[in-house]
């Protein structure tokens, strides 16, 4: 396999990034520190390089129907200029991946899966009758997120008119003399954009966003930001062993359309999911981690799928998956077993951080 | 990375130990805190706990990961740094002074087996590649 590399690697090095290997890519884990980067996004604006995300382009008269068969969203109803969240499932209802689909033209779509799942999603698309082209090197993807993102993006790209975009829509944009596009999408819970910049001009576009006031933010803070919002992450809340109804992603299913895994999912819908996802908030010092048991006095309630320290709340938070028949109600006392120690806390309904707390910061 | 103070000894696990009268004060190095990133939890042994050189005595957790802290000396814990438990960020801002972890009653001569500041810096520059 060709070595995959973000066009911003040199720029990250100049900014003093600590890199981490992620699905074959060297990506920034952090710059100034995860907590301060996290707080920049909650209080002002940050820019993330997420160029490692997959970029599978589909084109042709039959591509739309094939895509519709492969993903859980209603692709037929997706208009040019719009984007949608969707899942790709196995026959048994387990998750291949979650992704975004952008309709670029009347017969053209861009599918953006997780970096680790590009091959598996491409295979699913081929099986559905599509011919995806892996355009990983064509774009850099820059997520500009935070309450100040609109003003900042306008300062960097004054003629862009990105501020007029509705949530989950996109428009073409002149990026440093080349053509890209910008979408109102993100993974932080803050308002913001994702800029698709042609790779050749990506360093210039990155520079323009930094000059306009964006703090550089790494994948470490991307994870703490998404966790505060209770957003699912592949490999944690969704996986081949977890179906979307267990993960609380029923809203991403178009029950009017047929797609791979639909029959199995109908069965789950009928009988109810075997497991449910719930939130846990620490009431004492400590950090829950994936794999820790969530317990009450006398039984195990579930297992942590993602856990970390919440910089906004100043305490540990976790998403956990457990048997549906014993899913604890919000407000109930519970604990996580952390390396031989119990961290007391309470069951909560995600998101952990609401709009109010975010705007206060 | 900051200079490693000469008044103490260092381990390959990136802890330091400094003789202070009849106590030995223990902490983690600047390199260790730099590698950990933002420290958000510190778990320390209580007063009276018996700790053994090279064995885990506590844990330090950052937004990235959880790590054991290995004791650089054997002995009995006289005092733990309650400030660093309450404000774990002290480990990032001041690992050699305000970010000390525990004070131990033990054999100060055992420190001589550990690395000097100069040896430790050489060790770190080697392990950094």
Short mmCIF file of C-alpha atoms in Angstrom, two decimals:
data_model
loop_
_atom_site.label_atom_id
_atom_site.label_comp_id
_atom_site.label_asym_id
_atom_site.label_seq_id
_atom_site.Cartn_x
_atom_site.Cartn_y
_atom_site.Cartn_z
CA UNK A 1 0.00 0.00 0.00
CA UNK A 2 1.22 3.48 -0.82
CA UNK A 3 2.26 5.45 2.19
CA UNK A 4 -0.44 8.00 2.92
CA UNK A 5 0.63 11.41 4.03
CA UNK A 6 -1.15 14.64 4.84
CA UNK A 7 0.06 17.61 2.75
CA UNK A 8 0.23 19.52 6.04
CA UNK A 9 2.87 17.34 7.70
CA UNK A 10 5.63 19.95 7.37
CA UNK A 11 3.36 22.70 8.63
CA UNK A 12 2.49 20.58 11.67
CA UNK A 13 6.16 19.97 12.38
CA UNK A 14 6.82 23.72 12.28
CA UNK A 15 4.01 24.22 14.81
CA UNK A 16 5.68 21.69 17.12
CA UNK A 17 3.00 19.01 16.80
CA UNK A 18 3.34 15.66 18.53
CA UNK A 19 2.43 13.11 15.91
CA UNK A 20 0.65 9.81 16.26
CA UNK A 21 0.33 7.00 13.74
CA UNK A 22 -3.31 6.54 12.85
CA UNK A 23 -4.44 3.99 10.25
CA UNK A 24 -1.15 4.38 8.38
CA UNK A 25 -1.10 8.19 8.61
CA UNK A 26 1.14 10.36 10.78
CA UNK A 27 -1.32 12.86 12.23
CA UNK A 28 -1.03 15.52 14.96
CA UNK A 29 -2.06 14.16 18.36
CA UNK A 30 -1.54 17.52 20.05
CA UNK A 31 0.11 20.92 19.73
CA UNK A 32 0.03 23.04 22.91
CA UNK A 33 -1.74 20.32 24.95
CA UNK A 34 -5.04 18.48 24.73
CA UNK A 35 -6.81 20.46 27.46
CA UNK A 36 -5.89 23.91 26.15
CA UNK A 37 -6.71 22.90 22.55
CA UNK A 38 -10.04 21.49 23.71
CA UNK A 39 -10.82 24.74 25.52
CA UNK A 40 -9.90 26.79 22.43
CA UNK A 41 -12.57 24.97 20.45
CA UNK A 42 -15.20 25.38 23.19
CA UNK A 43 -14.43 29.06 23.79
CA UNK A 44 -13.18 30.46 20.46
CA UNK A 45 -12.05 28.49 17.40
CA UNK A 46 -9.65 25.74 16.41
CA UNK A 47 -8.54 24.03 13.21
CA UNK A 48 -8.00 20.27 12.91
CA UNK A 49 -6.28 18.43 10.09
CA UNK A 50 -8.52 15.46 9.36
CA UNK A 51 -7.05 14.67 5.94
CA UNK A 52 -6.75 11.03 6.97
CA UNK A 53 -10.51 10.61 6.58
CA UNK A 54 -11.41 8.49 3.57
CA UNK A 55 -12.39 10.14 0.28
CA UNK A 56 -14.23 7.71 -1.97
CA UNK A 57 -15.77 9.33 -5.04
CA UNK A 58 -18.63 7.72 -6.91
CA UNK A 59 -19.76 8.82 -10.32
CA UNK A 60 -22.24 7.66 -12.93
CA UNK A 61 -25.92 7.18 -13.57
CA UNK A 62 -26.19 4.02 -11.48
CA UNK A 63 -23.90 5.12 -8.64
CA UNK A 64 -26.71 6.73 -6.65
CA UNK A 65 -28.81 3.58 -6.57
CA UNK A 66 -25.79 1.49 -5.60
CA UNK A 67 -24.90 3.93 -2.81
CA UNK A 68 -28.49 3.84 -1.59
CA UNK A 69 -28.26 0.05 -1.30
CA UNK A 70 -24.99 0.30 0.64
CA UNK A 71 -25.84 2.93 3.26
CA UNK A 72 -28.66 3.46 5.79
CA UNK A 73 -29.55 7.01 4.68
CA UNK A 74 -31.99 7.96 1.90
CA UNK A 75 -29.49 8.82 -0.84
CA UNK A 76 -32.24 9.44 -3.40
CA UNK A 77 -33.56 12.30 -1.28
CA UNK A 78 -30.10 13.85 -0.79
CA UNK A 79 -29.96 16.97 -2.96
CA UNK A 80 -26.89 18.38 -4.68
CA UNK A 81 -25.30 20.75 -2.17
CA UNK A 82 -26.28 18.63 0.82
CA UNK A 83 -24.51 16.08 2.99
CA UNK A 84 -25.80 13.34 5.28
CA UNK A 85 -24.55 11.09 8.05
CA UNK A 86 -25.06 7.39 7.33
CA UNK A 87 -23.96 3.91 8.37
CA UNK A 88 -22.77 0.95 6.34
CA UNK A 89 -23.85 -2.38 7.81
CA UNK A 90 -23.00 -6.04 7.48
CA UNK A 91 -25.75 -8.56 6.71
CA UNK A 92 -26.10 -9.31 10.43
CA UNK A 93 -26.71 -5.62 11.26
CA UNK A 94 -23.24 -4.99 12.70
CA UNK A 95 -21.50 -1.77 11.62
CA UNK A 96 -18.90 -1.63 8.83
CA UNK A 97 -18.49 2.07 9.52
CA UNK A 98 -20.19 5.41 9.98
CA UNK A 99 -19.55 8.09 7.38
CA UNK A 100 -20.67 11.25 5.65
CA UNK A 101 -21.99 11.34 2.09
CA UNK A 102 -21.75 14.59 0.11
CA UNK A 103 -23.77 14.89 -3.08
CA UNK A 104 -21.37 16.76 -5.35
CA UNK A 105 -23.42 16.65 -8.57
CA UNK A 106 -26.48 15.04 -10.06
CA UNK A 107 -24.44 11.87 -10.66
CA UNK A 108 -21.51 12.39 -8.28
CA UNK A 109 -21.05 11.66 -4.56
CA UNK A 110 -18.17 11.82 -2.11
CA UNK A 111 -18.21 9.19 0.64
CA UNK A 112 -16.09 10.04 3.72
CA UNK A 113 -15.50 7.02 5.99
CA UNK A 114 -13.09 6.62 8.90
CA UNK A 115 -9.44 6.27 7.84
CA UNK A 116 -9.17 2.73 9.18
CA UNK A 117 -12.22 1.56 7.22
CA UNK A 118 -11.61 2.90 3.71
CA UNK A 119 -10.94 -0.54 2.22
CA UNK A 120 -13.88 -2.18 3.95
CA UNK A 121 -16.31 0.58 2.93
CA UNK A 122 -14.96 0.51 -0.64
CA UNK A 123 -15.59 -3.24 -0.70
CA UNK A 124 -19.16 -2.76 0.53
CA UNK A 125 -19.75 -0.12 -2.16
CA UNK A 126 -18.41 -2.44 -4.87
CA UNK A 127 -20.63 -5.26 -3.59
CA UNK A 128 -23.60 -2.88 -3.88
CA UNK A 129 -22.68 -2.25 -7.52
CA UNK A 130 -20.74 1.03 -7.31
CA UNK A 131 -17.21 1.77 -8.53
CA UNK A 132 -15.62 3.95 -5.85
CA UNK A 133 -12.40 5.80 -6.68
CA UNK A 134 -10.06 6.32 -3.71
CA UNK A 135 -9.10 10.00 -3.97
CA UNK A 136 -7.18 10.10 -0.69
CA UNK A 137 -4.48 12.41 -2.02
CA UNK A 138 -6.77 14.87 -3.76
CA UNK A 139 -7.96 16.83 -0.72
CA UNK A 140 -6.76 18.00 2.63
CA UNK A 141 -9.69 18.22 5.05
CA UNK A 142 -9.54 21.04 7.60
CA UNK A 143 -12.20 21.16 10.30
CA UNK A 144 -12.73 24.70 11.62
CA UNK A 145 -14.79 24.43 14.79
CA UNK A 146 -15.87 26.67 17.65
CA UNK A 147 -18.15 29.59 18.49
CA UNK A 148 -15.81 31.91 16.56
CA UNK A 149 -15.66 29.73 13.45
CA UNK A 150 -17.96 31.85 11.27
CA UNK A 151 -16.04 35.09 11.73
CA UNK A 152 -12.69 33.36 11.50
CA UNK A 153 -13.54 31.44 8.36
CA UNK A 154 -14.82 34.65 6.75
CA UNK A 155 -11.56 36.40 7.63
CA UNK A 156 -9.53 33.61 5.99
CA UNK A 157 -11.79 33.26 2.93
CA UNK A 158 -13.63 36.61 2.67
CA UNK A 159 -15.40 35.98 -0.61
CA UNK A 160 -16.51 32.47 0.34
CA UNK A 161 -19.91 33.17 1.89
CA UNK A 162 -19.53 30.06 4.04
CA UNK A 163 -21.60 31.70 6.77
CA UNK A 164 -24.73 31.36 4.65
CA UNK A 165 -24.53 27.58 4.65
CA UNK A 166 -27.17 25.60 6.50
CA UNK A 167 -26.15 22.65 8.69
CA UNK A 168 -25.10 19.66 6.55
CA UNK A 169 -24.88 21.63 3.34
CA UNK A 170 -21.81 22.54 1.30
CA UNK A 171 -20.75 24.96 -1.42
CA UNK A 172 -17.86 25.34 -3.81
CA UNK A 173 -15.13 27.71 -2.66
CA UNK A 174 -12.09 29.34 -4.19
CA UNK A 175 -9.20 28.18 -2.02
CA UNK A 176 -5.93 30.02 -2.63
CA UNK A 177 -6.47 30.17 -6.39
CA UNK A 178 -7.76 26.62 -6.69
CA UNK A 179 -11.23 25.10 -6.30
CA UNK A 180 -12.40 23.29 -3.20
CA UNK A 181 -15.55 23.20 -1.14
CA UNK A 182 -16.70 23.94 2.37
CA UNK A 183 -19.37 22.11 4.37
CA UNK A 184 -21.26 22.87 7.58
CA UNK A 185 -20.27 19.62 9.24
CA UNK A 186 -18.16 18.67 12.26
CA UNK A 187 -17.60 16.37 15.20
CA UNK A 188 -17.22 18.68 18.19
CA UNK A 189 -20.71 19.91 19.05
CA UNK A 190 -19.67 23.46 18.16
CA UNK A 191 -20.70 25.35 15.06
CA UNK A 192 -18.18 25.15 12.28
CA UNK A 193 -17.05 23.96 8.89
CA UNK A 194 -15.04 21.31 7.16
CA UNK A 195 -12.95 22.68 4.33
CA UNK A 196 -11.95 20.41 1.45
CA UNK A 197 -8.82 22.11 0.12
CA UNK A 198 -6.96 20.77 -2.93
CA UNK A 199 -3.75 19.20 -1.60
CA UNK A 200 -1.45 21.51 -3.55
CA UNK A 201 -2.83 24.64 -1.86
CA UNK A 202 -3.61 23.01 1.49
CA UNK A 203 -0.58 24.45 3.33
CA UNK A 204 -1.59 27.95 2.20
CA UNK A 205 -5.20 27.37 3.29
CA UNK A 206 -3.99 26.07 6.66
CA UNK A 207 -1.78 29.15 7.04
CA UNK A 208 -4.71 31.44 6.22
CA UNK A 209 -6.87 29.80 8.90
CA UNK A 210 -4.10 29.99 11.51
CA UNK A 211 -3.45 33.65 10.61
CA UNK A 212 -7.16 34.35 10.95
CA UNK A 213 -7.02 33.19 14.56
CA UNK A 214 -7.60 29.43 14.62
CA UNK A 215 -5.65 27.49 17.25
CA UNK A 216 -4.12 24.31 15.81
CA UNK A 217 -5.85 21.32 17.42
CA UNK A 218 -4.87 17.65 17.30
CA UNK A 219 -6.72 14.36 17.32
CA UNK A 220 -6.42 14.11 21.13
CA UNK A 221 -8.78 17.04 21.65
CA UNK A 222 -10.97 15.86 18.77
CA UNK A 223 -11.63 12.77 20.89
CA UNK A 224 -12.36 14.62 24.15
CA UNK A 225 -14.65 17.06 22.27
CA UNK A 226 -16.67 14.31 20.62
CA UNK A 227 -16.88 12.35 23.87
CA UNK A 228 -18.35 15.34 25.74
CA UNK A 229 -21.09 15.35 23.11
CA UNK A 230 -21.66 11.59 23.39
CA UNK A 231 -20.85 11.11 19.70
CA UNK A 232 -20.09 7.54 18.63
CA UNK A 233 -16.60 6.59 17.45
CA UNK A 234 -15.93 3.55 15.30
CA UNK A 235 -14.11 0.84 17.23
CA UNK A 236 -15.70 2.04 20.47
CA UNK A 237 -19.47 2.69 20.33
CA UNK A 238 -19.94 1.14 16.90
CA UNK A 239 -18.23 -1.91 15.49
CA UNK A 240 -19.01 -5.13 13.62
CA UNK A 241 -20.24 -6.49 16.98
CA UNK A 242 -22.51 -3.57 17.83
CA UNK A 243 -25.59 -2.75 15.79
CA UNK A 244 -26.84 0.83 15.31
CA UNK A 245 -29.89 0.42 17.55
CA UNK A 246 -27.68 -0.68 20.42
CA UNK A 247 -25.49 2.36 19.77
CA UNK A 248 -28.50 4.70 19.84
CA UNK A 249 -28.13 5.54 16.15
CA UNK A 250 -31.67 4.68 15.07
CA UNK A 251 -32.01 8.28 13.84
CA UNK A 252 -29.43 7.53 11.13
CA UNK A 253 -31.59 4.78 9.64
CA UNK A 254 -34.05 5.50 6.83
CA UNK A 255 -36.67 2.84 7.49
CA UNK A 256 -38.35 3.60 4.15
CA UNK A 257 -35.42 2.36 2.10
CA UNK A 258 -33.75 -1.00 1.70
CA UNK A 259 -30.05 -1.39 2.43
CA UNK A 260 -27.63 -4.12 3.37
CA UNK A 261 -28.28 -5.33 6.92
CA UNK A 262 -31.89 -4.12 6.82
CA UNK A 263 -33.45 -7.54 7.53
CA UNK A 264 -31.29 -8.16 10.56
CA UNK A 265 -32.01 -4.64 11.79
CA UNK A 266 -35.76 -5.19 11.35
CA UNK A 267 -35.38 -8.14 13.72
CA UNK A 268 -33.55 -6.00 16.27
CA UNK A 269 -36.21 -3.32 15.94
CA UNK A 270 -38.93 -5.92 16.55
CA UNK A 271 -37.38 -7.51 19.62
CA UNK A 272 -35.60 -4.40 20.92
CA UNK A 273 -31.81 -4.05 21.10
CA UNK A 274 -30.02 -6.51 23.39
CA UNK A 275 -27.73 -3.78 24.73
CA UNK A 276 -27.95 -0.04 25.23
CA UNK A 277 -25.45 2.76 25.45
CA UNK A 278 -25.49 5.02 28.52
CA UNK A 279 -23.36 7.76 30.04
CA UNK A 280 -21.38 7.82 33.29
CA UNK A 281 -20.11 10.94 35.06
CA UNK A 282 -17.42 10.63 37.75
CA UNK A 283 -18.16 12.20 41.12
CA UNK A 284 -14.63 11.72 42.39
CA UNK A 285 -11.14 11.92 40.96
CA UNK A 286 -10.20 9.40 38.30
CA UNK A 287 -10.52 8.69 34.61
CA UNK A 288 -12.67 5.88 33.23
CA UNK A 289 -11.17 4.04 30.26
CA UNK A 290 -12.50 1.66 27.60
CA UNK A 291 -12.91 -1.83 29.02
CA UNK A 292 -13.57 -0.82 32.63
CA UNK A 293 -16.70 -2.33 34.20
CA UNK A 294 -19.57 -0.08 35.29
CA UNK A 295 -21.11 -1.51 38.46
CA UNK A 296 -23.61 -0.72 41.18
CA UNK A 297 -23.83 -2.34 44.63
CA UNK A 298 -24.28 -5.88 43.44
CA UNK A 299 -24.05 -6.20 39.68
CA UNK A 300 -22.28 -5.19 36.52
CA UNK A 301 -24.26 -2.67 34.49
CA UNK A 302 -22.01 -2.56 31.45
CA UNK A 303 -18.57 -1.89 30.08
CA UNK A 304 -16.98 1.44 29.21
CA UNK A 305 -16.64 1.90 25.42
CA UNK A 306 -14.96 5.34 25.60
CA UNK A 307 -13.78 7.24 28.63
CA UNK A 308 -11.61 10.24 29.31
CA UNK A 309 -11.25 13.41 31.30
CA UNK A 310 -13.71 16.13 30.32
CA UNK A 311 -11.84 19.43 30.19
CA UNK A 312 -15.15 21.36 30.17
CA UNK A 313 -16.56 19.64 33.28
CA UNK A 314 -13.22 19.01 34.99
CA UNK A 315 -14.10 15.40 35.72
CA UNK A 316 -14.03 11.94 34.15
CA UNK A 317 -16.80 10.90 31.74
CA UNK A 318 -17.58 7.68 29.90
CA UNK A 319 -19.91 6.05 27.42
CA UNK A 320 -20.75 2.46 28.32
CA UNK A 321 -22.65 -0.42 26.77
CA UNK A 322 -24.66 -2.88 28.82
CA UNK A 323 -27.59 -5.32 28.69
CA UNK A 324 -30.81 -3.50 27.78
CA UNK A 325 -32.80 -5.20 30.56
CA UNK A 326 -30.56 -3.66 33.21
CA UNK A 327 -29.81 -0.30 31.57
CA UNK A 328 -29.57 2.07 34.53
CA UNK A 329 -31.72 5.18 34.65
CA UNK A 330 -30.14 8.62 34.58
CA UNK A 331 -29.48 9.91 38.07
CA UNK A 332 -28.65 6.54 39.58
CA UNK A 333 -25.46 6.12 41.56
CA UNK A 334 -22.89 3.76 40.04
CA UNK A 335 -19.13 3.27 39.90
CA UNK A 336 -16.45 2.19 37.46
CA UNK A 337 -13.81 -0.32 38.42
CA UNK A 338 -10.54 1.33 37.47
CA UNK A 339 -7.49 -0.84 37.91
CA UNK A 340 -8.50 -2.22 41.29
CA UNK A 341 -10.09 1.02 42.50
CA UNK A 342 -13.72 2.20 42.35
CA UNK A 343 -14.52 5.62 41.00
CA UNK A 344 -17.96 6.68 42.23
CA UNK A 345 -20.25 8.53 39.89
CA UNK A 346 -23.69 8.81 38.44
CA UNK A 347 -25.49 7.57 35.34
CA UNK A 348 -26.26 10.41 32.93
CA UNK A 349 -27.90 10.76 29.56
CA UNK A 350 -25.40 12.11 27.00
CA UNK A 351 -24.48 14.71 25.86
CA UNK A 352 -22.34 15.34 28.92
CA UNK A 353 -21.88 18.97 27.95
CA UNK A 354 -24.97 20.89 26.88
CA UNK A 355 -25.29 24.06 24.90
CA UNK A 356 -25.58 26.13 28.11
CA UNK A 357 -22.32 24.94 29.61
CA UNK A 358 -20.55 25.45 26.30
CA UNK A 359 -21.63 29.05 25.87
CA UNK A 360 -20.74 29.87 29.49
CA UNK A 361 -17.12 28.96 28.94
CA UNK B 1 13.23 19.62 27.70
CA UNK B 2 14.33 21.49 30.81
CA UNK B 3 17.62 20.86 32.62
CA UNK B 4 17.59 17.92 35.01
CA UNK B 5 18.60 19.19 38.46
CA UNK B 6 21.92 17.89 39.80
CA UNK B 7 20.70 17.49 43.37
CA UNK B 8 18.92 14.18 42.69
CA UNK B 9 19.11 10.83 40.93
CA UNK B 10 17.04 9.37 38.08
CA UNK B 11 15.61 6.05 36.89
CA UNK B 12 15.13 4.60 33.43
CA UNK B 13 11.38 4.77 34.15
CA UNK B 14 11.70 8.57 34.36
CA UNK B 15 11.31 9.04 38.10
CA UNK B 16 13.61 11.12 40.29
CA UNK B 17 14.61 10.76 43.95
CA UNK B 18 16.25 13.43 46.11
CA UNK B 19 17.64 13.01 49.63
CA UNK B 20 16.26 15.74 51.90
CA UNK B 21 17.52 15.35 55.44
CA UNK B 22 16.26 11.95 56.59
CA UNK B 23 13.59 11.81 53.88
CA UNK B 24 13.78 10.87 50.23
CA UNK B 25 11.50 12.92 48.01
CA UNK B 26 10.25 11.24 44.85
CA UNK B 27 8.72 12.55 41.61
CA UNK B 28 8.62 12.14 37.85
CA UNK B 29 10.89 13.90 35.39
CA UNK B 30 10.22 16.72 32.99
CA UNK B 31 10.66 14.25 30.14
CA UNK B 32 7.99 12.00 31.69
CA UNK B 33 5.44 14.81 32.05
CA UNK B 34 6.20 15.97 28.51
CA UNK B 35 5.54 12.47 27.18
CA UNK B 36 2.36 12.09 29.24
CA UNK B 37 0.76 15.35 28.15
CA UNK B 38 -1.89 17.04 30.31
CA UNK B 39 -1.98 15.15 33.60
CA UNK B 40 -5.55 14.89 34.91
CA UNK B 41 -5.26 12.34 37.72
CA UNK B 42 -2.55 11.35 40.19
CA UNK B 43 -3.03 8.36 42.48
CA UNK B 44 -0.47 8.11 45.32
CA UNK B 45 0.22 5.65 48.14
CA UNK B 46 -0.99 6.75 51.59
CA UNK B 47 1.22 7.59 54.55
CA UNK B 48 2.58 4.37 56.03
CA UNK B 49 2.46 2.43 52.77
CA UNK B 50 5.49 0.24 52.12
CA UNK B 51 6.94 0.71 48.65
CA UNK B 52 9.67 -1.21 46.87
CA UNK B 53 12.29 0.00 44.42
CA UNK B 54 11.24 -0.77 40.84
CA UNK B 55 7.66 -1.69 41.82
CA UNK B 56 4.55 0.36 40.95
CA UNK B 57 3.67 2.76 43.77
CA UNK B 58 1.06 4.93 42.12
CA UNK B 59 -0.41 6.03 38.86
CA UNK B 60 -0.43 9.09 36.71
CA UNK B 61 -3.11 9.58 34.14
CA UNK B 62 -3.21 12.07 31.30
CA UNK B 63 -5.81 12.82 28.65
CA UNK B 64 -3.89 10.31 26.52
CA UNK B 65 -3.09 7.39 28.77
CA UNK B 66 -2.62 5.92 32.23
CA UNK B 67 0.88 5.03 33.47
CA UNK B 68 2.25 3.38 36.57
CA UNK B 69 4.77 5.29 38.62
CA UNK B 70 7.59 3.00 39.75
CA UNK B 71 9.24 3.74 43.02
CA UNK B 72 12.91 4.72 42.64
CA UNK B 73 13.57 3.65 46.26
CA UNK B 74 12.39 1.15 48.87
CA UNK B 75 10.89 2.41 52.10
CA UNK B 76 7.81 3.66 53.92
CA UNK B 77 5.74 6.61 52.76
CA UNK B 78 6.02 9.49 55.25
CA UNK B 79 3.89 11.94 53.32
CA UNK B 80 2.16 12.25 49.99
CA UNK B 81 1.74 15.49 48.10
CA UNK B 82 -1.95 16.27 48.55
CA UNK B 83 -1.53 19.40 46.39
CA UNK B 84 -0.59 17.39 43.34
CA UNK B 85 -3.56 15.03 43.87
CA UNK B 86 -5.87 18.05 43.96
CA UNK B 87 -4.11 19.91 41.14
CA UNK B 88 -2.57 17.28 38.86
CA UNK B 89 -1.45 20.00 36.42
CA UNK B 90 1.37 20.77 38.90
CA UNK B 91 3.10 17.71 37.46
CA UNK B 92 3.19 19.43 34.07
CA UNK B 93 4.13 22.89 35.28
CA UNK B 94 6.67 22.04 37.99
CA UNK B 95 7.67 18.35 38.03
CA UNK B 96 10.91 18.91 40.02
CA UNK B 97 9.53 21.08 42.80
CA UNK B 98 5.82 21.65 43.47
CA UNK B 99 4.97 18.47 41.57
CA UNK B 100 6.78 16.07 43.94
CA UNK B 101 4.80 12.91 44.65
CA UNK B 102 5.80 11.28 47.95
CA UNK B 103 8.37 11.59 50.70
CA UNK B 104 9.79 8.26 51.81
CA UNK B 105 11.73 6.94 54.81
CA UNK B 106 14.39 4.76 53.28
CA UNK B 107 18.06 4.15 52.66
CA UNK B 108 19.52 7.25 50.99
CA UNK B 109 22.62 5.31 49.92
CA UNK B 110 20.40 3.28 47.52
CA UNK B 111 20.16 6.44 45.36
CA UNK B 112 23.73 5.90 44.30
CA UNK B 113 22.58 2.98 42.12
CA UNK B 114 20.47 5.40 40.09
CA UNK B 115 21.53 7.64 37.22
CA UNK B 116 23.03 11.07 37.73
CA UNK B 117 21.46 14.04 35.94
CA UNK B 118 24.09 13.83 33.24
CA UNK B 119 23.59 10.07 32.75
CA UNK B 120 19.84 10.52 32.67
CA UNK B 121 19.99 13.22 30.02
CA UNK B 122 22.19 11.00 27.92
CA UNK B 123 19.73 8.13 28.45
CA UNK B 124 16.79 10.29 27.37
CA UNK B 125 18.51 11.67 24.30
CA UNK B 126 19.27 8.06 23.31
CA UNK B 127 15.73 6.82 23.85
CA UNK B 128 14.37 9.81 21.95
CA UNK B 129 16.02 8.44 18.83
#
